[in-house]
Amino acid sequence: MLTDADYTVNASGARRAKKRTAMESSSGDGQSSLRSSGRQVNVRMKRCNNPPPGQTKRKATDTEEEEDQAEKKYRKCEKAGCSATYPVCFASASERCAKNGYTSRWYHLSCGEHFCNECFDHYYRSHKDGYETYASWKRVWTGNGKSEPSLKAFMADQQLPYWVQCTKPDCGKWRQLTKEIQLTASLAATYRCGMKFNNVKTEGPDQCSLPEDLRVAEVIDSWWHSMLILPPLFKDSPANPFLTAYYPDCVGMSPSGSTSNHSHAELRAEHCRAIPPQIPGLCPYFQPFYQPNECGKALCVRPDMMELDELYEFPEFSRDPTMYLALRNLILASWHRGCKEVLTPQNCAPHIIVRGLVRVRCVQEMDRVLLFMTRKGLINTGVLSVKQPLLPERYHNKNVIVIGAGASGLAAARQLQNFGMQVVMLEASERIGGRVWDDTSLGGVTVGRGAQIVNGCVNNPIALMSEQLSIKMHKLGERCDLFQEGGSATDPAIDKRMDFHFNAILDVVSEWRKDKSQNQDTPLGEKIQEVYKTFLQESGVQFSQLEEKVLQFHLSNLEYACGSTLDQVSARSWDHNEFFAQFSGDHTLLTEGYSSVLNKLAEGLDIRIKSPVLVTVPLTLLQKNIIQFNPPLPERKLKAIHSLGAGLIEKVALQFPFRFWDGKIQGADYFGHIPPSPDKRGMFGVFYDMDPQGKRSVLMSVISGEAVPSIRDMEDKDVADQCMKVLRELFKEQEVPDPVNYFVTRWSRDMWSQMSYSFVKTGGSGEAYDIIAEDVQGKVFFAGEATNRHFPQTVTGAYLSGVREASKIAAL
């Protein structure tokens, strides 16, 4: 009879092997089948009645103890709740591996995966053959990762077999690969039951007809995940190149499979860790993940932690988010590397490279994660051509009317239709686009009567859609030379000095507002003047006449940004969205115009123009009660609607027979006009060259602030003449030709807009954007730039608000 001691003391391997062979041969094949059926088996050895010389006959109690030892031949897993009554060792590393027999201890990795004490010793004991393998792995793991390089982690990372799913449509069974076979994305994408490996032909019947391992069915159960000892860490994840500055096990990747060459010291160096990786072939405006210690960027995610909406959707991962992070990071990285095609579970599953049964669970969870990210508009968004609905059939039973075919309405309608819902768009005017309106009448050059510049391209959905459509964006240079009437160029040092003082004034305003309530608010223009006068009195500084004019130029730019005169704008909340992460990177000119993107969004949508109904409409239409709501909108929403201002700017664009400005401007994308007096502030403050290629001759300028009402009753020709007078003053030393064509925008007269973009009025608050965005009884939803607190005043903000509402409707 073999005892526990026979399996644990350091007797010779040969002696123990002999005893095991005798034991195993006595039990035969039937024993395995009995054990697999869950029945207990008692095996008794034949005993000799006469004791050896020198020993007395044993008592009856000795016989009972011996029988107890026989029953211990099958030891259960000690993990509480483990369903494996008779574990089997997957490792088979030691010659004395217990396989499906007795061991003094089972080590639990999952309810279907255990290794025996003999295989543990094979790697863990320094005198054993496997020790150096474990030690070598441990050095790599410790060098790259933060988690404990335990023997269990080694077994999970290096010794567990891979599981792979048959790709035949009518099969889909999971099969365990032999330990020698390394899983790759290519193999996972093409695997079929009975596939040949190493030129070994599989004999027998159709391999797909063979039953699936019973353990696979257990993996599907919700409790199975909670019994995992170690979280899954992916190898060769598409997220690897994006996340080299992180410890891989903190973002769901295996330290042994990491391509990072950073040492711990390098990883801790902030200057090293905050540099986004350069990934060949990746659009430079795509940065899905924050780098360690990096400042806020819009639409960036922390690869090492779950966002609040993710925790709400997947609460089961709140205690250990590793599996979720590994899947989410893989999906995001895959999307940014191939955003021109729909990302499907079939695209992603082959890239889940992790050993053990947990791969089955990861593939199942990946479906849920991908569905969630699609619904939220984080992936599978933009101008994709979708052949099959992106969401399952249970999401299709909604009919949605979208009112207003501007950027937000088109975004919402495109998302909802791609999800599989029935969508009708109603647009009051004769065209789509809303406050995006591109004009090509000036020699074929696209000039945006409304928006045309993208402010901050990194992670901007406009940049994403431009990439999907292969549209090139022109990066705007930073140089903006300032010219005075009379033709003189302003000394850059003066411009720099006054820019510093202008920003210092705004900093003082920011300090002032910190402890102010809404009823203590004051107009921004008044506060700026107050701070400015106090500075002059206290400092004794005296600015020259030119410096005063340059300051007026900067104030004009601020009015352009706000879309209003500063006496209407809240000093407390004028830049309320600056508290949120903003889009970073280049400012670009969409030379083909925003219409090139919006027209693609509109393709295939049921849009009915000249249909004045509701609700992605401009703020002005809500303020003027042009749309009637029955029952009326809640008082809270009405108050918010009227606490925002409807900003207004106008544009004038002129086409010339030749580029008379090239010699003086020398390749800059724009130049500034210093107003001759404060009352002229906002009248053609900046001129933009609308053909960066330098082939055609079109300039566009902006009218803002107090200058807007001054042109309201002027004829277009008179506005163009005023603009020409300014240009001839700025280029007095040369001949400035008459324009061959021009146009002047009239947004104030546009029946279905009557504004450019919103701002917070004095006494208002940024919270108003959130309140306007609230739906009414789950029936009426609101989108548009004036509903986006983070990114108001922009096409990007309008687009994202439409995606947001589509997600809300889908979640109903």
Short mmCIF file of C-alpha atoms in Angstrom, two decimals, residues 143-144 244-246 258-264 266-267 272:
data_model
loop_
_atom_site.label_atom_id
_atom_site.label_comp_id
_atom_site.label_asym_id
_atom_site.label_seq_id
_atom_site.Cartn_x
_atom_site.Cartn_y
_atom_site.Cartn_z
CA GLY A 143 11.99 43.02 -15.88
CA ASN A 144 8.81 43.96 -17.76
CA THR A 244 4.94 50.31 -24.69
CA ALA A 245 5.26 52.94 -21.96
CA TYR A 246 3.02 50.96 -19.59
CA SER A 258 5.90 42.32 -24.32
CA THR A 259 8.02 43.96 -27.00
CA SER A 260 8.95 46.77 -24.63
CA ASN A 261 12.67 47.39 -24.26
CA HIS A 262 12.19 49.88 -21.42
CA SER A 263 13.82 49.21 -18.08
CA HIS A 264 12.01 50.06 -14.87
CA GLU A 266 13.12 54.33 -18.02
CA LEU A 267 9.48 53.57 -17.41
CA CYS A 272 10.12 59.10 -21.57
#
